[in-house]
Amino acid sequence: MKLQIKILVYVACTIMLGMVILFTVSFFQMKKSLFNAEVTRARSFIAAAEGVREYMSTVSEAGVYDNETIKNDVSKFLLTVPIVGSMKVMELKAKDAGLTFKVPKISPRNPANEPDKIDLIALKEMEKMDSGSGDTPEYVYHDTEGKQ
């Protein structure tokens, strides 16, 4: 085989190997970037829920609601509770945002809030991280199997 052909094959193989490495690295960087974008979107959703809760709390403290009327009607009373209002708004808008909104608890009163296997892992991890004061800890679970 001529020297020119050997050099050409060597250069071509080197370029191909470089391109494979470049595309592989780019793929994994893009995958990580897309995952981080989803986490950021979920954080924004939670921040909006917190904003709704804070606003409803302000409205309640301002005496906008007629407490005498609502204390005799549980369904009306629940509409004035800030966290309930926040959860209802998030339930209504989660699908529009392309998210699934859940409120899992370890021992829920509402069966709809029963945690699944992944929720239970997250709840236990958050329980370990929670100091009892300050900000609520955040736990991000990357579902590589596509179950959630």
XYZ file of C-alpha atoms in Angstrom:
148
model
C 0.000 0.000 0.000
C 1.288 3.438 -0.899
C 2.302 5.879 1.787
C -0.310 8.418 0.559
C -3.116 5.933 1.046
C -1.851 4.981 4.523
C -1.729 8.642 5.543
C -5.187 9.264 4.056
C -6.685 6.275 5.909
C -4.990 7.352 9.165
C -6.281 10.943 8.848
C -9.791 9.741 7.914
C -9.901 7.356 10.899
C -8.613 10.070 13.228
C -11.283 12.505 12.007
C -14.016 9.862 12.331
C -12.912 8.967 15.849
C -12.838 12.644 16.793
C -16.341 13.169 15.404
C -17.688 10.138 17.293
C -16.183 11.471 20.538
C -17.517 14.974 19.838
C -21.047 13.752 19.093
C -21.064 11.466 22.129
C -19.985 14.269 24.473
C -22.506 16.646 22.881
C -25.300 14.094 23.290
C -24.670 13.643 27.012
C -24.292 17.403 27.572
C -27.584 18.035 25.766
C -29.301 15.286 27.742
C -28.097 16.824 31.019
C -29.110 20.293 29.852
C -32.642 19.112 28.975
C -32.979 17.424 32.371
C -31.843 20.604 34.132
C -34.361 22.609 32.082
C -37.152 20.297 33.281
C -36.028 20.709 36.892
C -36.001 24.497 36.427
C -39.504 24.370 34.953
C -40.734 22.336 37.944
C -39.087 24.837 40.329
C -40.890 27.689 38.557
C -44.163 25.835 38.946
C -43.535 25.364 42.670
C -42.575 29.041 43.029
C -45.898 29.994 41.426
C -47.724 27.706 43.868
C -45.910 29.356 46.752
C -46.887 32.776 45.387
C -50.555 31.759 45.248
C -50.342 30.471 48.825
C -48.713 33.679 50.079
C -51.253 35.856 48.268
C -54.213 33.896 49.620
C -52.729 34.171 53.102
C -52.501 37.958 52.676
C -56.114 38.086 51.473
C -57.240 36.007 54.444
C -55.320 38.187 56.923
C -56.886 41.292 55.363
C -60.303 40.021 56.417
C -61.695 39.703 52.912
C -63.576 36.507 53.767
C -66.701 36.456 55.906
C -65.509 34.079 58.611
C -68.951 33.719 60.185
C -70.400 32.388 56.931
C -67.543 30.040 56.073
C -67.065 28.434 59.465
C -70.413 26.646 59.096
C -69.635 25.292 55.606
C -66.526 23.100 55.332
C -66.384 23.236 51.523
C -66.452 27.063 51.572
C -63.923 27.129 54.401
C -61.493 24.964 52.410
C -61.664 27.479 49.541
C -60.185 30.100 51.880
C -57.279 27.993 53.173
C -54.114 29.264 51.399
C -52.394 25.898 50.909
C -55.597 24.276 49.625
C -56.102 27.136 47.152
C -52.515 26.818 46.001
C -52.863 23.060 45.487
C -56.109 23.502 43.537
C -54.518 26.098 41.216
C -51.553 23.797 40.601
C -53.856 20.842 39.886
C -55.734 22.943 37.334
C -52.599 24.207 35.575
C -50.190 21.258 35.826
C -51.457 19.560 32.689
C -51.180 22.831 30.717
C -47.548 23.062 31.821
C -46.843 19.465 30.825
C -46.337 18.406 34.431
C -47.931 15.945 36.798
C -48.888 17.549 40.098
C -49.039 15.313 43.151
C -49.157 15.918 46.892
C -47.891 12.607 48.268
C -47.708 11.998 52.014
C -46.460 9.003 53.965
C -49.776 8.648 55.862
C -52.310 10.593 53.792
C -55.935 11.179 54.774
C -56.778 11.437 51.084
C -56.089 8.150 49.227
C -55.205 10.153 46.092
C -52.085 11.343 47.961
C -50.788 7.828 48.613
C -47.119 7.817 47.553
C -45.879 5.416 44.915
C -42.454 3.741 45.145
C -40.547 6.743 43.766
C -42.532 9.249 45.851
C -41.723 7.232 48.964
C -37.993 7.336 48.195
C -38.175 11.116 47.717
C -40.234 11.664 50.885
C -37.802 9.640 52.994
C -34.783 11.475 51.536
C -36.438 14.848 52.188
C -37.276 13.787 55.725
C -33.567 13.023 56.304
C -32.526 16.413 54.873
C -35.147 18.521 56.679
C -33.718 20.400 59.644
C -37.148 21.566 60.816
C -36.446 25.223 60.102
C -35.543 27.353 57.123
C -36.274 26.449 53.542
C -37.879 23.156 52.635
C -35.221 20.815 51.286
C -35.239 19.913 47.616
C -34.739 16.410 46.322
C -34.443 15.729 42.596
C -34.952 12.196 41.376
C -33.862 11.419 37.827
C -36.184 8.713 36.568
C -33.972 6.983 34.016
C -36.576 4.249 33.465
C -39.252 6.740 32.346
C -41.850 5.701 34.916
C -42.670 9.256 36.024
